PDB file of C-alpha atoms in Angstrom:
ATOM      1  CA  UNK A1428    -101.240 -44.667  -7.418  1.00 45.00           C
ATOM      2  CA  UNK A1429     -97.590 -45.041  -6.463  1.00 43.00           C
ATOM      3  CA  UNK A1430     -96.059 -42.275  -4.377  1.00 47.00           C
ATOM      4  CA  UNK A1431     -93.631 -39.988  -6.258  1.00 48.00           C
ATOM      5  CA  UNK A1432     -90.000 -40.097  -5.074  1.00 46.00           C
ATOM      6  CA  UNK A1433     -88.969 -37.096  -3.035  1.00 50.00           C
ATOM      7  CA  UNK A1434     -87.127 -34.327  -4.897  1.00 51.00           C
ATOM      8  CA  UNK A1435     -83.352 -34.387  -3.949  1.00 52.00           C
ATOM      9  CA  UNK A1436     -82.140 -31.505  -1.849  1.00 57.00           C
ATOM     10  CA  UNK A1437     -79.826 -30.079  -4.490  1.00 49.00           C
ATOM     11  CA  UNK A1438     -78.517 -27.309  -2.276  1.00 59.00           C
ATOM     12  CA  UNK A1439     -77.540 -29.791   0.445  1.00 58.00           C
ATOM     13  CA  UNK A1440     -75.816 -32.032  -2.077  1.00 53.00           C
ATOM     14  CA  UNK A1441     -73.889 -29.094  -3.482  1.00 55.00           C
ATOM     15  CA  UNK A1442     -72.691 -28.082  -0.012  1.00 63.00           C
ATOM     16  CA  UNK A1443     -71.589 -31.659   0.769  1.00 63.00           C
ATOM     17  CA  UNK A1444     -69.707 -31.870  -2.535  1.00 58.00           C
ATOM     18  CA  UNK A1445     -67.940 -28.596  -1.842  1.00 64.00           C
ATOM     19  CA  UNK A1446     -66.957 -29.739   1.683  1.00 69.00           C
ATOM     20  CA  UNK A1447     -65.506 -32.986   0.320  1.00 67.00           C
ATOM     21  CA  UNK A1448     -63.543 -31.019  -2.290  1.00 62.00           C
ATOM     22  CA  UNK A1449     -62.133 -28.722   0.387  1.00 61.00           C
ATOM     23  CA  UNK A1450     -61.044 -31.718   2.484  1.00 67.00           C
ATOM     24  CA  UNK A1451     -59.271 -33.232  -0.525  1.00 62.00           C
ATOM     25  CA  UNK A1452     -57.439 -29.979  -1.240  1.00 59.00           C
ATOM     26  CA  UNK A1453     -56.418 -29.691   2.406  1.00 53.00           C
ATOM     27  CA  UNK A1454     -55.098 -33.254   2.508  1.00 52.00           C
ATOM     28  CA  UNK A1455     -53.114 -32.732  -0.697  1.00 49.00           C
ATOM     29  CA  UNK A1456     -51.586 -29.522   0.676  1.00 50.00           C
ATOM     30  CA  UNK A1457     -50.612 -31.204   3.944  1.00 45.00           C
ATOM     31  CA  UNK A1458     -49.057 -34.103   2.065  1.00 48.00           C
ATOM     32  CA  UNK A1459     -46.950 -31.813  -0.160  1.00 42.00           C
ATOM     33  CA  UNK A1460     -45.788 -29.798   2.866  1.00 45.00           C
ATOM     34  CA  UNK A1461     -44.773 -32.981   4.680  1.00 44.00           C
ATOM     35  CA  UNK A1462     -42.867 -34.093   1.597  1.00 44.00           C
ATOM     36  CA  UNK A1463     -40.993 -30.783   1.468  1.00 39.00           C
ATOM     37  CA  UNK A1464     -40.127 -31.097   5.139  1.00 37.00           C
ATOM     38  CA  UNK A1465     -38.841 -34.631   4.609  1.00 38.00           C
ATOM     39  CA  UNK A1466     -36.757 -33.555   1.632  1.00 39.00           C
ATOM     40  CA  UNK A1467     -35.449 -30.542   3.537  1.00 42.00           C
ATOM     41  CA  UNK A1468     -34.562 -32.727   6.481  1.00 41.00           C
ATOM     42  CA  UNK A1469     -32.708 -35.088   4.164  1.00 39.00           C
ATOM     43  CA  UNK A1470     -30.731 -32.205   2.672  1.00 35.00           C
ATOM     44  CA  UNK A1471     -29.767 -30.956   6.106  1.00 32.00           C
ATOM     45  CA  UNK A1472     -28.760 -34.460   7.138  1.00 30.00           C
ATOM     46  CA  UNK A1473     -26.571 -34.752   4.019  1.00 31.00           C
ATOM     47  CA  UNK A1474     -24.861 -31.463   4.783  1.00 31.00           C
ATOM     48  CA  UNK A1475     -24.286 -32.513   8.366  1.00 30.00           C
ATOM     49  CA  UNK A1476     -22.674 -35.738   7.196  1.00 30.00           C
ATOM     50  CA  UNK A1477     -20.359 -34.025   4.720  1.00 30.00           C
ATOM     51  CA  UNK A1478     -19.398 -31.341   7.232  1.00 33.00           C
ATOM     52  CA  UNK A1479     -18.651 -33.796   9.993  1.00 35.00           C
ATOM     53  CA  UNK A1480     -21.532 -32.697  12.163  1.00 35.00           C
ATOM     54  CA  UNK A1481     -21.096 -28.912  11.938  1.00 34.00           C
ATOM     55  CA  UNK A1482     -24.333 -26.975  11.545  1.00 35.00           C
ATOM     56  CA  UNK A1483     -25.211 -26.293   7.922  1.00 34.00           C
ATOM     57  CA  UNK A1484     -25.179 -22.601   6.999  1.00 33.00           C
ATOM     58  CA  UNK A1485     -28.532 -21.064   6.270  1.00 32.00           C
ATOM     59  CA  UNK A1486     -29.229 -19.322   3.001  1.00 30.00           C
ATOM     60  CA  UNK A1487     -28.998 -15.961   4.766  1.00 29.00           C
ATOM     61  CA  UNK A1488     -25.597 -16.768   6.236  1.00 29.00           C
ATOM     62  CA  UNK A1489     -24.337 -17.987   2.873  1.00 29.00           C
ATOM     63  CA  UNK A1490     -25.378 -14.768   1.210  1.00 29.00           C
ATOM     64  CA  UNK A1491     -23.771 -12.597   3.853  1.00 29.00           C
ATOM     65  CA  UNK A1492     -20.530 -14.574   3.619  1.00 30.00           C
ATOM     66  CA  UNK A1493     -20.185 -14.016  -0.103  1.00 30.00           C
ATOM     67  CA  UNK A1494     -18.425 -10.784  -1.162  1.00 32.00           C
ATOM     68  CA  UNK A1495     -20.572  -8.531  -3.258  1.00 35.00           C
ATOM     69  CA  UNK A1496     -23.874  -9.761  -1.795  1.00 35.00           C
ATOM     70  CA  UNK A1497     -24.422  -7.133   0.816  1.00 34.00           C
ATOM     71  CA  UNK A1498     -21.725  -8.100   3.305  1.00 31.00           C
ATOM     72  CA  UNK A1499     -18.751  -5.861   4.065  1.00 35.00           C
ATOM     73  CA  UNK A1500     -15.458  -7.031   2.601  1.00 33.00           C
ATOM     74  CA  UNK A1501     -12.650  -7.845   5.052  1.00 36.00           C
ATOM     75  CA  UNK A1502     -10.743  -4.741   6.075  1.00 34.00           C
ATOM     76  CA  UNK A1503      -7.567  -4.467   3.943  1.00 36.00           C
ATOM     77  CA  UNK A1504      -4.220  -4.720   5.677  1.00 34.00           C
ATOM     78  CA  UNK A1505      -2.696  -1.269   5.834  1.00 33.00           C
ATOM     79  CA  UNK A1506       0.200  -0.807   3.464  1.00 39.00           C
ATOM     80  CA  UNK A1507       0.808   2.851   4.198  1.00 45.00           C
ATOM     81  CA  UNK A1508       4.534   3.630   4.199  1.00 47.00           C
ATOM     82  CA  UNK A1509       6.165   4.263   7.536  1.00 50.00           C
ATOM     83  CA  UNK A1510       7.216   7.828   8.138  1.00 56.00           C
ATOM     84  CA  UNK A1511      10.920   8.421   8.658  1.00 61.00           C
ATOM     85  CA  UNK A1512      12.058   9.014  12.206  1.00 69.00           C
ATOM     86  CA  UNK A1513      13.322  12.404  11.049  1.00 80.00           C
ATOM     87  CA  UNK A1514      11.967  14.899   8.509  1.00 92.00           C
ATOM     88  CA  UNK A1515      14.007  16.613   5.802  1.00 95.00           C
ATOM     89  CA  UNK A1516      13.948  19.886   7.728  1.00 93.00           C
ATOM     90  CA  UNK A1517      15.209  18.137  10.852  1.00 94.00           C
ATOM     91  CA  UNK A1518      17.873  16.077   9.080  1.00 95.00           C
ATOM     92  CA  UNK A1519      19.141  19.077   7.134  1.00 97.00           C
ATOM     93  CA  UNK A1520      18.360  21.543   9.890  1.00 96.00           C
ATOM     94  CA  UNK A1521      21.793  23.125  10.279  1.00 96.00           C
ATOM     95  CA  UNK A1522      22.295  26.082   7.953  1.00 97.00           C
ATOM     96  CA  UNK A1523      26.084  25.633   8.080  1.00 98.00           C
ATOM     97  CA  UNK A1524      28.678  23.424   9.763  1.00 97.00           C
ATOM     98  CA  UNK A1525      32.361  22.492   9.481  1.00 97.00           C
ATOM     99  CA  UNK A1526      33.778  19.082   8.592  1.00 96.00           C
ATOM    100  CA  UNK A1527      37.443  18.237   8.191  1.00 93.00           C
ATOM    101  CA  UNK A1528      38.361  21.889   7.935  1.00 95.00           C
ATOM    102  CA  UNK A1529      35.723  22.523   5.234  1.00 97.00           C
ATOM    103  CA  UNK A1530      32.683  24.732   5.658  1.00 98.00           C
ATOM    104  CA  UNK A1531      29.366  23.460   4.294  1.00 98.00           C
ATOM    105  CA  UNK A1532      26.459  25.867   3.733  1.00 98.00           C
ATOM    106  CA  UNK A1533      22.965  24.487   3.118  1.00 98.00           C
ATOM    107  CA  UNK A1534      21.237  26.068   0.123  1.00 98.00           C
ATOM    108  CA  UNK A1535      17.984  24.195  -0.612  1.00 97.00           C
ATOM    109  CA  UNK A1536      15.926  21.286   0.765  1.00 98.00           C
ATOM    110  CA  UNK A1537      13.162  19.169  -0.780  1.00 97.00           C
ATOM    111  CA  UNK A1538      11.219  15.939  -0.208  1.00 97.00           C
ATOM    112  CA  UNK A1539      10.434  13.947  -3.350  1.00 98.00           C
ATOM    113  CA  UNK A1540       7.368  11.718  -3.681  1.00 97.00           C
ATOM    114  CA  UNK A1541       7.439   9.455  -5.668  1.00 97.00           C
ATOM    115  CA  UNK A1542      11.084   8.563  -5.239  1.00 98.00           C
ATOM    116  CA  UNK A1543      12.042   8.339  -8.914  1.00 97.00           C
ATOM    117  CA  UNK A1544      11.813  12.132  -9.163  1.00 97.00           C
ATOM    118  CA  UNK A1545      15.082  12.336  -7.210  1.00 98.00           C
ATOM    119  CA  UNK A1546      16.913   9.749  -9.304  1.00 97.00           C
ATOM    120  CA  UNK A1547      18.950   9.493 -12.480  1.00 97.00           C
ATOM    121  CA  UNK A1548      20.334   6.798 -14.792  1.00 97.00           C
ATOM    122  CA  UNK A1549      18.039   3.941 -13.738  1.00 97.00           C
ATOM    123  CA  UNK A1550      18.038   4.400  -9.978  1.00 98.00           C
ATOM    124  CA  UNK A1551      14.323   5.184 -10.030  1.00 98.00           C
ATOM    125  CA  UNK A1552      13.471   1.638 -11.169  1.00 98.00           C
ATOM    126  CA  UNK A1553      15.386   0.164  -8.242  1.00 98.00           C
ATOM    127  CA  UNK A1554      13.751   2.526  -5.740  1.00 98.00           C
ATOM    128  CA  UNK A1555      10.267   1.778  -7.055  1.00 98.00           C
ATOM    129  CA  UNK A1556      10.818  -1.993  -7.103  1.00 98.00           C
ATOM    130  CA  UNK A1557      11.716  -1.930  -3.409  1.00 98.00           C
ATOM    131  CA  UNK A1558       8.842   0.287  -2.241  1.00 97.00           C
ATOM    132  CA  UNK A1559      10.732   3.498  -1.563  1.00 98.00           C
ATOM    133  CA  UNK A1560       8.278   5.918   0.038  1.00 97.00           C
ATOM    134  CA  UNK A1561      10.150   9.233  -0.285  1.00 97.00           C
ATOM    135  CA  UNK A1562      13.550  10.796  -0.875  1.00 98.00           C
ATOM    136  CA  UNK A1563      14.788  13.733   1.204  1.00 98.00           C
ATOM    137  CA  UNK A1564      17.392  15.905  -0.566  1.00 98.00           C
ATOM    138  CA  UNK A1565      19.517  18.933   0.255  1.00 98.00           C
ATOM    139  CA  UNK A1566      22.244  20.773  -1.623  1.00 98.00           C
ATOM    140  CA  UNK A1567      25.276  22.268   0.126  1.00 98.00           C
ATOM    141  CA  UNK A1568      28.003  24.596  -1.085  1.00 98.00           C
ATOM    142  CA  UNK A1569      31.599  24.299   0.001  1.00 98.00           C
ATOM    143  CA  UNK A1570      33.882  26.774  -1.734  1.00 97.00           C
ATOM    144  CA  UNK A1571      33.422  26.190  -5.468  1.00 97.00           C
ATOM    145  CA  UNK A1572      31.813  22.768  -4.989  1.00 98.00           C
ATOM    146  CA  UNK A1573      28.142  21.820  -4.780  1.00 98.00           C
ATOM    147  CA  UNK A1574      27.012  18.599  -3.111  1.00 98.00           C
ATOM    148  CA  UNK A1575      23.555  17.048  -3.071  1.00 98.00           C
ATOM    149  CA  UNK A1576      22.768  14.625  -0.251  1.00 98.00           C
ATOM    150  CA  UNK A1577      19.801  12.283  -0.702  1.00 98.00           C
ATOM    151  CA  UNK A1578      18.133   9.922   1.762  1.00 98.00           C
ATOM    152  CA  UNK A1579      15.733   7.290   0.393  1.00 98.00           C
ATOM    153  CA  UNK A1580      13.220   6.007   2.958  1.00 97.00           C
ATOM    154  CA  UNK A1581      11.880   2.419   2.933  1.00 97.00           C
ATOM    155  CA  UNK A1582       9.387   0.488   5.033  1.00 95.00           C
ATOM    156  CA  UNK A1583      11.985  -1.999   6.230  1.00 96.00           C
ATOM    157  CA  UNK A1584      15.724  -2.539   6.432  1.00 97.00           C
ATOM    158  CA  UNK A1585      15.339  -5.567   4.136  1.00 97.00           C
ATOM    159  CA  UNK A1586      14.010  -3.334   1.330  1.00 98.00           C
ATOM    160  CA  UNK A1587      16.822  -0.847   1.873  1.00 98.00           C
ATOM    161  CA  UNK A1588      19.353  -3.700   1.645  1.00 98.00           C
ATOM    162  CA  UNK A1589      17.772  -4.994  -1.555  1.00 98.00           C
ATOM    163  CA  UNK A1590      18.098  -1.519  -3.045  1.00 98.00           C
ATOM    164  CA  UNK A1591      21.762  -1.356  -2.108  1.00 97.00           C
ATOM    165  CA  UNK A1592      22.408  -4.810  -3.578  1.00 97.00           C
ATOM    166  CA  UNK A1593      20.694  -3.930  -6.874  1.00 97.00           C
ATOM    167  CA  UNK A1594      22.010  -0.374  -6.980  1.00 98.00           C
ATOM    168  CA  UNK A1595      22.503   1.464 -10.261  1.00 97.00           C
ATOM    169  CA  UNK A1596      22.422   5.091 -11.352  1.00 97.00           C
ATOM    170  CA  UNK A1597      22.704   7.968  -8.908  1.00 97.00           C
ATOM    171  CA  UNK A1598      20.878  10.580  -6.893  1.00 98.00           C
ATOM    172  CA  UNK A1599      19.886  13.553  -9.047  1.00 98.00           C
ATOM    173  CA  UNK A1600      21.577  16.806  -8.126  1.00 98.00           C
ATOM    174  CA  UNK A1601      19.157  19.272  -6.539  1.00 98.00           C
ATOM    175  CA  UNK A1602      19.419  22.587  -8.341  1.00 97.00           C
ATOM    176  CA  UNK A1603      17.248  25.283  -9.854  1.00 95.00           C
ATOM    177  CA  UNK A1604      16.159  26.656  -6.465  1.00 92.00           C
ATOM    178  CA  UNK A1605      17.575  29.128  -3.961  1.00 94.00           C
ATOM    179  CA  UNK A1606      20.306  30.327  -6.302  1.00 93.00           C
ATOM    180  CA  UNK A1607      21.662  26.856  -7.107  1.00 97.00           C
ATOM    181  CA  UNK A1608      22.625  26.561 -10.762  1.00 97.00           C
ATOM    182  CA  UNK A1609      22.693  23.237 -12.559  1.00 97.00           C
ATOM    183  CA  UNK A1610      25.615  21.006 -11.639  1.00 98.00           C
ATOM    184  CA  UNK A1611      26.475  17.369 -12.276  1.00 98.00           C
ATOM    185  CA  UNK A1612      23.958  17.166 -15.139  1.00 96.00           C
ATOM    186  CA  UNK A1613      25.072  15.155 -18.159  1.00 94.00           C
ATOM    187  CA  UNK A1614      28.650  15.144 -16.893  1.00 97.00           C
ATOM    188  CA  UNK A1615      30.562  12.633 -14.763  1.00 97.00           C
ATOM    189  CA  UNK A1616      30.646  13.396 -11.046  1.00 98.00           C
ATOM    190  CA  UNK A1617      31.744  11.389  -7.999  1.00 98.00           C
ATOM    191  CA  UNK A1618      28.892   9.684  -6.134  1.00 98.00           C
ATOM    192  CA  UNK A1619      28.461   7.649  -2.960  1.00 98.00           C
ATOM    193  CA  UNK A1620      25.725   5.334  -1.656  1.00 98.00           C
ATOM    194  CA  UNK A1621      25.327   3.285   1.517  1.00 98.00           C
ATOM    195  CA  UNK A1622      22.597   1.896   3.784  1.00 97.00           C
ATOM    196  CA  UNK A1623      21.765   2.124   7.473  1.00 96.00           C
ATOM    197  CA  UNK A1624      18.522   0.804   8.939  1.00 96.00           C
ATOM    198  CA  UNK A1625      15.738   1.430   6.442  1.00 96.00           C
ATOM    199  CA  UNK A1626      17.541   4.356   4.827  1.00 97.00           C
ATOM    200  CA  UNK A1627      19.760   4.459   1.758  1.00 98.00           C
ATOM    201  CA  UNK A1628      21.839   7.647   1.740  1.00 98.00           C
ATOM    202  CA  UNK A1629      23.566   9.032  -1.326  1.00 98.00           C
ATOM    203  CA  UNK A1630      25.673  11.967  -2.516  1.00 98.00           C
ATOM    204  CA  UNK A1631      26.710  13.533  -5.794  1.00 98.00           C
ATOM    205  CA  UNK A1632      29.286  16.346  -5.893  1.00 98.00           C
ATOM    206  CA  UNK A1633      30.841  18.556  -8.516  1.00 98.00           C
ATOM    207  CA  UNK A1634      31.964  22.081  -9.434  1.00 98.00           C
ATOM    208  CA  UNK A1635      29.442  24.909  -9.151  1.00 97.00           C
ATOM    209  CA  UNK A1636      30.052  25.839 -12.794  1.00 96.00           C
ATOM    210  CA  UNK A1637      28.510  22.549 -13.972  1.00 97.00           C
ATOM    211  CA  UNK A1638      31.692  20.970 -15.306  1.00 97.00           C
ATOM    212  CA  UNK A1639      32.656  17.345 -14.676  1.00 97.00           C
ATOM    213  CA  UNK A1640      33.803  16.506 -11.183  1.00 97.00           C
ATOM    214  CA  UNK A1641      34.884  12.879 -11.431  1.00 96.00           C
ATOM    215  CA  UNK A1642      38.555  13.874 -11.520  1.00 95.00           C
ATOM    216  CA  UNK A1643      38.142  16.642  -8.973  1.00 97.00           C
ATOM    217  CA  UNK A1644      39.636  15.613  -5.594  1.00 97.00           C
ATOM    218  CA  UNK A1645      37.808  18.415  -3.779  1.00 97.00           C
ATOM    219  CA  UNK A1646      34.447  17.183  -5.062  1.00 98.00           C
ATOM    220  CA  UNK A1647      35.272  13.578  -4.135  1.00 98.00           C
ATOM    221  CA  UNK A1648      36.286  14.597  -0.608  1.00 98.00           C
ATOM    222  CA  UNK A1649      33.180  16.745  -0.142  1.00 98.00           C
ATOM    223  CA  UNK A1650      30.868  13.903  -1.154  1.00 98.00           C
ATOM    224  CA  UNK A1651      32.597  11.451   1.164  1.00 98.00           C
ATOM    225  CA  UNK A1652      32.602  13.852   4.120  1.00 98.00           C
ATOM    226  CA  UNK A1653      28.890  14.577   3.855  1.00 98.00           C
ATOM    227  CA  UNK A1654      28.102  10.877   3.341  1.00 98.00           C
ATOM    228  CA  UNK A1655      29.912  10.044   6.579  1.00 97.00           C
ATOM    229  CA  UNK A1656      28.281  12.905   8.470  1.00 97.00           C
ATOM    230  CA  UNK A1657      24.708  12.080   7.458  1.00 97.00           C
ATOM    231  CA  UNK A1658      25.280   8.338   7.688  1.00 97.00           C
ATOM    232  CA  UNK A1659      26.117   8.774  11.371  1.00 95.00           C
ATOM    233  CA  UNK A1660      23.037  10.960  11.898  1.00 94.00           C
ATOM    234  CA  UNK A1661      20.799   8.394  10.198  1.00 94.00           C
ATOM    235  CA  UNK A1662      22.268   5.564  12.261  1.00 92.00           C
ATOM    236  CA  UNK A1663      20.890   7.282  15.369  1.00 84.00           C
ATOM    237  CA  UNK A1664      17.477   7.677  13.751  1.00 71.00           C
ATOM    238  CA  UNK A1665      17.540   4.044  12.614  1.00 65.00           C
ATOM    239  CA  UNK A1666      18.094   3.073  16.244  1.00 63.00           C
ATOM    240  CA  UNK A1667      15.130   5.255  17.251  1.00 55.00           C
ATOM    241  CA  UNK A1668      13.034   3.498  14.577  1.00 61.00           C
ATOM    242  CA  UNK A1669      13.735   0.089  16.114  1.00 59.00           C
ATOM    243  CA  UNK A1670      13.196   1.315  19.635  1.00 52.00           C
TER     244      UNK A1670
END
């Protein structure tokens, strides 16, 4: 009687099959990883060639360099307007003074922001276009004449010059406060305007009773005298600005 073949060790065969399967999976994984590394190396090499040898940015660096992806935006350049070298209360500090034999008494002072609030007949557009930061105004009485002096402040002398070159309209008379009745409103009155440093200074003058002053020699003289007086004061402050 022939001997019967031995029964296969099924458990051993199953273990060997499983080990071979694991080795195949491991080899496949290693091969894919190597391929990724090769591809990645090629991409880096391409970037290096196009950038002339500079290191390629990583994905993290790229994200941080893009606005809106978690990185802070560059700090904006400050555009805050420069303060004048003198305030309205300093510029118009004297309660009364004499000029050319005429006595001038200060009645009311104000600082207007934005500048167009102190303007009339289109001047506001010119002030705004040239970045006016504020207008300092004061009204003075001299006899039966009222005079408003205005000083428009700019960030630079160039902007003040542009305003002077494109000038139109006038400073608005400052009334309605401290016992000053309306004057030079909707009537013709003599005006002045000039520039020194980054300041444009202006006057409007007319009778206290609100009537027209364009033919009034006293009003014309008063406006010119105060323009000269404050122009000289501002010239000193303009020098202090530059210093």
